[in-house]
XYZ file of C-alpha atoms in Angstrom:
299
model
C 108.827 94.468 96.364
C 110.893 97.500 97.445
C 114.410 96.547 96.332
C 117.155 99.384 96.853
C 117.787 102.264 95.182
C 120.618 103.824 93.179
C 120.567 107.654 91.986
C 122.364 107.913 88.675
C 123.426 111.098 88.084
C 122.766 112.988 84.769
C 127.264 112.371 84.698
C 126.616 108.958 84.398
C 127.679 108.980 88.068
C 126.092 105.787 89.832
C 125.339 106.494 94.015
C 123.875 103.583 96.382
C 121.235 105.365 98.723
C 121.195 103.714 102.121
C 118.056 105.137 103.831
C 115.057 103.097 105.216
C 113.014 105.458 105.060
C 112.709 105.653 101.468
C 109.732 103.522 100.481
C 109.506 105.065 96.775
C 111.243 106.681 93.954
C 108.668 109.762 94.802
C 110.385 109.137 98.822
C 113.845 109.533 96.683
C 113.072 112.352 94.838
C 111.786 114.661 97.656
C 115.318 113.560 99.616
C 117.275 114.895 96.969
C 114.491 117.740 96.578
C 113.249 119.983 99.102
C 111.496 122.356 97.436
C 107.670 122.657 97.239
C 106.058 123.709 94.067
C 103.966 126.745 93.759
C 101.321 127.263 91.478
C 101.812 130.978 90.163
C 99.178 130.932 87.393
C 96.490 130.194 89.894
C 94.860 127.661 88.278
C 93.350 124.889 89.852
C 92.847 121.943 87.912
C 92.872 118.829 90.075
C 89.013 118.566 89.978
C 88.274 119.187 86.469
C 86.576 116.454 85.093
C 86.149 114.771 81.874
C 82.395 115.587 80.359
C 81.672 117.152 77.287
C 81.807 121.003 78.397
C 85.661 120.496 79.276
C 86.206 119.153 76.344
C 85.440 121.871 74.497
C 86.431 124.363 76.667
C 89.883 122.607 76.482
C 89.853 121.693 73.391
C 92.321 124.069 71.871
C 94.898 122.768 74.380
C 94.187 119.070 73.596
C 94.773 119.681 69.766
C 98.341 121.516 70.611
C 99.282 119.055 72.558
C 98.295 116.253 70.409
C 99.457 117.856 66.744
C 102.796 117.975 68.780
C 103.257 114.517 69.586
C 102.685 113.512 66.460
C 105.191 115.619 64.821
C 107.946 114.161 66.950
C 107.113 110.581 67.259
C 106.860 110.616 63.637
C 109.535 112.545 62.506
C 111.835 110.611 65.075
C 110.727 107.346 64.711
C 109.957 105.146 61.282
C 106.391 103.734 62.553
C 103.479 102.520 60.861
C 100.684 104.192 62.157
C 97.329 101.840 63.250
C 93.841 101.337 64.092
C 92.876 98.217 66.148
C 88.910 97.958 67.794
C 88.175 99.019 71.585
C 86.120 95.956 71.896
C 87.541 92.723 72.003
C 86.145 89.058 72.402
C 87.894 87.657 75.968
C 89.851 85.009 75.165
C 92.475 83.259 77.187
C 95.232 85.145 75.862
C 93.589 88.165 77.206
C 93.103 86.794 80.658
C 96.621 86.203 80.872
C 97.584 89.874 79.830
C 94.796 91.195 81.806
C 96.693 89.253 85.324
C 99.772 90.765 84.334
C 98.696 94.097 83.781
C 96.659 94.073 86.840
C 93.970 96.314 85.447
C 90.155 96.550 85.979
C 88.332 96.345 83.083
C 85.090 97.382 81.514
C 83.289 94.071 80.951
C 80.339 94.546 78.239
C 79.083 91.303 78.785
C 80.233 88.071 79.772
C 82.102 87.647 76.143
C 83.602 91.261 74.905
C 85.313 93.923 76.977
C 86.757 97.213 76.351
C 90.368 97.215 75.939
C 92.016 98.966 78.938
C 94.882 99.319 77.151
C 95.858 99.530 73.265
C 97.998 96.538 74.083
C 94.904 93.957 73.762
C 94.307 95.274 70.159
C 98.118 95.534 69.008
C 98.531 92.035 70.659
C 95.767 90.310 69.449
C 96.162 91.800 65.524
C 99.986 89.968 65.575
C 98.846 87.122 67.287
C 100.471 84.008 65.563
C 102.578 85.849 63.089
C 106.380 84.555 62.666
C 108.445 87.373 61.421
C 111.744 87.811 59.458
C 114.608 89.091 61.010
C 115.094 92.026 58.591
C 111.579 93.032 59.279
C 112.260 94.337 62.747
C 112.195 96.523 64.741
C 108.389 97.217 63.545
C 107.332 100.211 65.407
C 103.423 100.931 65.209
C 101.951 103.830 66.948
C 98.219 104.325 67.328
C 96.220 106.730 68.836
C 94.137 104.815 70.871
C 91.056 105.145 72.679
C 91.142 103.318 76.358
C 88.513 102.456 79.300
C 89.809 101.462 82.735
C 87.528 101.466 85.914
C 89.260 103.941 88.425
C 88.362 103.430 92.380
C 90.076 106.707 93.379
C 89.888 110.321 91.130
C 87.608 109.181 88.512
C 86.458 111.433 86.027
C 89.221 113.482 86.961
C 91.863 114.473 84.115
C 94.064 112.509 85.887
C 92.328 109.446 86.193
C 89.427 109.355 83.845
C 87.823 106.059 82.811
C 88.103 107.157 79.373
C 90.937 108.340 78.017
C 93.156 109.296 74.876
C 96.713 107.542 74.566
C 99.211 108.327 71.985
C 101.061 104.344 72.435
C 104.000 102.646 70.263
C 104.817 99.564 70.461
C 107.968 97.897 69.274
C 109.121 94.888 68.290
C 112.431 93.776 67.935
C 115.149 91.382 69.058
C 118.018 93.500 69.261
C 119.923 96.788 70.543
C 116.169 97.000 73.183
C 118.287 99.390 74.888
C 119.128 101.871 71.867
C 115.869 101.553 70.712
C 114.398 102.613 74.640
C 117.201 105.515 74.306
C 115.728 106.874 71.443
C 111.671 106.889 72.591
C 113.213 108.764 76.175
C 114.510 111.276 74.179
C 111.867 112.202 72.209
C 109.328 111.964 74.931
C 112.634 114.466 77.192
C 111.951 116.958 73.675
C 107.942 116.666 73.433
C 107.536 117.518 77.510
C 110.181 120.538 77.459
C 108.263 121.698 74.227
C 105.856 121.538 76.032
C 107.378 123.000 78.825
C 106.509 120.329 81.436
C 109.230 120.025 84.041
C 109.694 116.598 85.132
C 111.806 113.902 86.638
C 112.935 110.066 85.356
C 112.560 107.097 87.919
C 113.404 103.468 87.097
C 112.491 100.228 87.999
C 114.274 97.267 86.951
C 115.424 93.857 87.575
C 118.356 93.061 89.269
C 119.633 90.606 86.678
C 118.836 93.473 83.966
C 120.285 96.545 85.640
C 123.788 94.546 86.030
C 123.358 93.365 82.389
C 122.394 96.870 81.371
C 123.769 99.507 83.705
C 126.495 101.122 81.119
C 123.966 101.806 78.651
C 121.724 103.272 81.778
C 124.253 105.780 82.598
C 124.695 106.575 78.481
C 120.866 107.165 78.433
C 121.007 109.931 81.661
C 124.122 111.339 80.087
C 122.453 111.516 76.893
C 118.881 113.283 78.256
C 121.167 115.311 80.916
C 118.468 114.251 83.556
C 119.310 112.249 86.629
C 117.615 109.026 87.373
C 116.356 107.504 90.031
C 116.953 103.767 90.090
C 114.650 100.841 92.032
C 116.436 97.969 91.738
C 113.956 94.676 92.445
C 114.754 91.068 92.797
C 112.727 89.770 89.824
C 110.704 91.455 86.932
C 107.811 92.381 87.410
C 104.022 92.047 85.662
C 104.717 91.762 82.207
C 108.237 93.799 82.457
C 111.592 93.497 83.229
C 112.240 97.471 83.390
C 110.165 100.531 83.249
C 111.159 104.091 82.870
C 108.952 106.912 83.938
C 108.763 110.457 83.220
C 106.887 111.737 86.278
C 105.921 115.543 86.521
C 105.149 116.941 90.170
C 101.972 119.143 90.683
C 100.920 122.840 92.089
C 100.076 121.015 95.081
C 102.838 118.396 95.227
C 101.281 115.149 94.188
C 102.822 113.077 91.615
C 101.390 112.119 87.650
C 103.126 109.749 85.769
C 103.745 111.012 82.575
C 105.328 109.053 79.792
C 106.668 105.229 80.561
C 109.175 103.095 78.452
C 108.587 99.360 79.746
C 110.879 96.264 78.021
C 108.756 93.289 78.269
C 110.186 89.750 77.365
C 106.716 87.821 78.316
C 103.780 89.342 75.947
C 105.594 87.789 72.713
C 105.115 83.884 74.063
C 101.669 84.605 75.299
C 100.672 85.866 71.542
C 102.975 83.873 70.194
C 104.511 86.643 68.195
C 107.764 85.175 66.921
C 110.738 85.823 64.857
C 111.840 82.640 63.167
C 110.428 80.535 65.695
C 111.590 82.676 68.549
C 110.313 84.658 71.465
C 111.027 88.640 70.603
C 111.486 91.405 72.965
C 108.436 93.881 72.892
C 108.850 97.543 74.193
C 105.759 98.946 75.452
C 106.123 103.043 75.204
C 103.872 106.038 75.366
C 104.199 109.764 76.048
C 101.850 109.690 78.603
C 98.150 109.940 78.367
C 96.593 113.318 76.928
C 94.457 113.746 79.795
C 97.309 113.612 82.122
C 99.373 115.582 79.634
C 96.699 118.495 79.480
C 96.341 118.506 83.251
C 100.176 118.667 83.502
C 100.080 121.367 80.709
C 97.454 123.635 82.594
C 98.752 123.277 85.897
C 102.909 124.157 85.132
């Protein structure tokens, strides 16, 4: 499901990019960026991988990098912080998210699982609630612990099967667009903190981006970051757009870094209402502190 592209300048400036060549919002960026990236710290980190003498050799770096994101998620945003369990019974419910997100997942046995995501927790602790209108948006961040079977880099810091994710999930029913403003910035201010170059891509729905493109320019006026824009017939998984913060590496491969994903599914599978309707659900995350510290080491 390629779509086409648009490149939205960080003016607000909207551009239609004609080129058949371009496969990918990574095939977009290197068109519009010809440089290669050099490593000038000489450190090689691709291969480092996730046992327990890294961890404390790293752990210094882990804790900065952590006691940061917490800061600015919660001095920028009002949310409740929680705990849920990385073992769940499978249910139906968690079929049906499992299909959309498309992961693999550890199976303990033939009943319980271990949540590939903190979405299966969040999910399944709101299951069946009907809110109030003047209790949203509830924003609930968690540190969460997650296990995902990786065919390709495992153990790796980029794709360990284990692995640390500082997530927030929102719910609400209105302004989804303000509220997605608001998590890009602070995610724009944790990563130049940080001092983690990167670059925004976006995939989206047609019917969304024409609903939504003003507010799409605002938000790359408002970081001062261009953004590339894949425009698809129909949503797609669970999501009907999904920002990404994508950093490029000492020896030009791409991480994905922090993602901001409106989802208007998840709420009628979990039947997590607001006065007897469906709510909008915005899935959100920094980025995972394994790809974070990689990303951290390797600037």
């Amino acid at each position: 499901m390629v779509g086409y592209y648009k490149y939205i300048s960080k003016f607000g400036n909207e551009e239609e990019i004609n080129i058949d060549i371009l496969e990918s919002d990574k095939d977009v960026y290197n068109f519009f960026h010809k440089e290669k990236k050099i490593n000038c710290k000489n450190i090689y980190v691709s291969n480092i991988d996730y046992t327990p003498i890294y961890q404390k050799e790293l752990l210094k770096y882990f804790n900065y990098i952590k006691e940061t994101i917490e800061k600015e998620i919660k001095d920028g945003l009002a949310v409740e912080e929680i705990k849920t369990t990385t073992i769940l019974k499978n249910n139906e419910r968690l079929e049906e998210l499992q299909k959309l997100f498309g992961l693999q997942q550890f199976k303990c046995n033939e009943e319980y699982i271990l949540v590939p995501a903190s979405d299966f927790g969040v999910f399944s602790l709101y299951k069946d609630v009907n809110l109030k209108q003047d209790q949203l948006p509830i924003r609930l961040y968690e540190f969460a612990k997650c296990y995902r079977i990786e065919e390709k880099k495992k153990d790796s810091l980029k794709r360990p099967t284990t692995f640390n994710l500082p997530d927030v999930h929102c719910f609400i029913d209105k302004n989804v667009y303000e509220e997605v403003k608001k998590h890009l910035v602070i995610y724009s201010k944790i990563l130049k903190i940080l001092e983690i170059p990167f670059f925004i891509s976006l995939r989206i729905s047609e019917k969304e981006y024409q609903e939504k493109k003003e507010i799409i320019r605002n938000i790359a006026k408002e970081l001062e970051k261009d953004i590339i824009v894949n425009i698809v017939p129909n949503s797609i998984k669970y999501w009907e757009s999904k920002f990404k913060y994508i950093y490029k590496d000492s020896n030009n491969e791409y991480i994905q870094l922090s993602t901001v994903q409106v989802d208007y599914k998840t709420s009628n599978i979990f039947k997590i209402k607001m006065e007897g309707k469906n709510i909008k659900i915005i899935h959100s995350s920094i980025g995972s502190m394994e790809r974070l510290l990689y990303s951290y080491l390797d600037k």
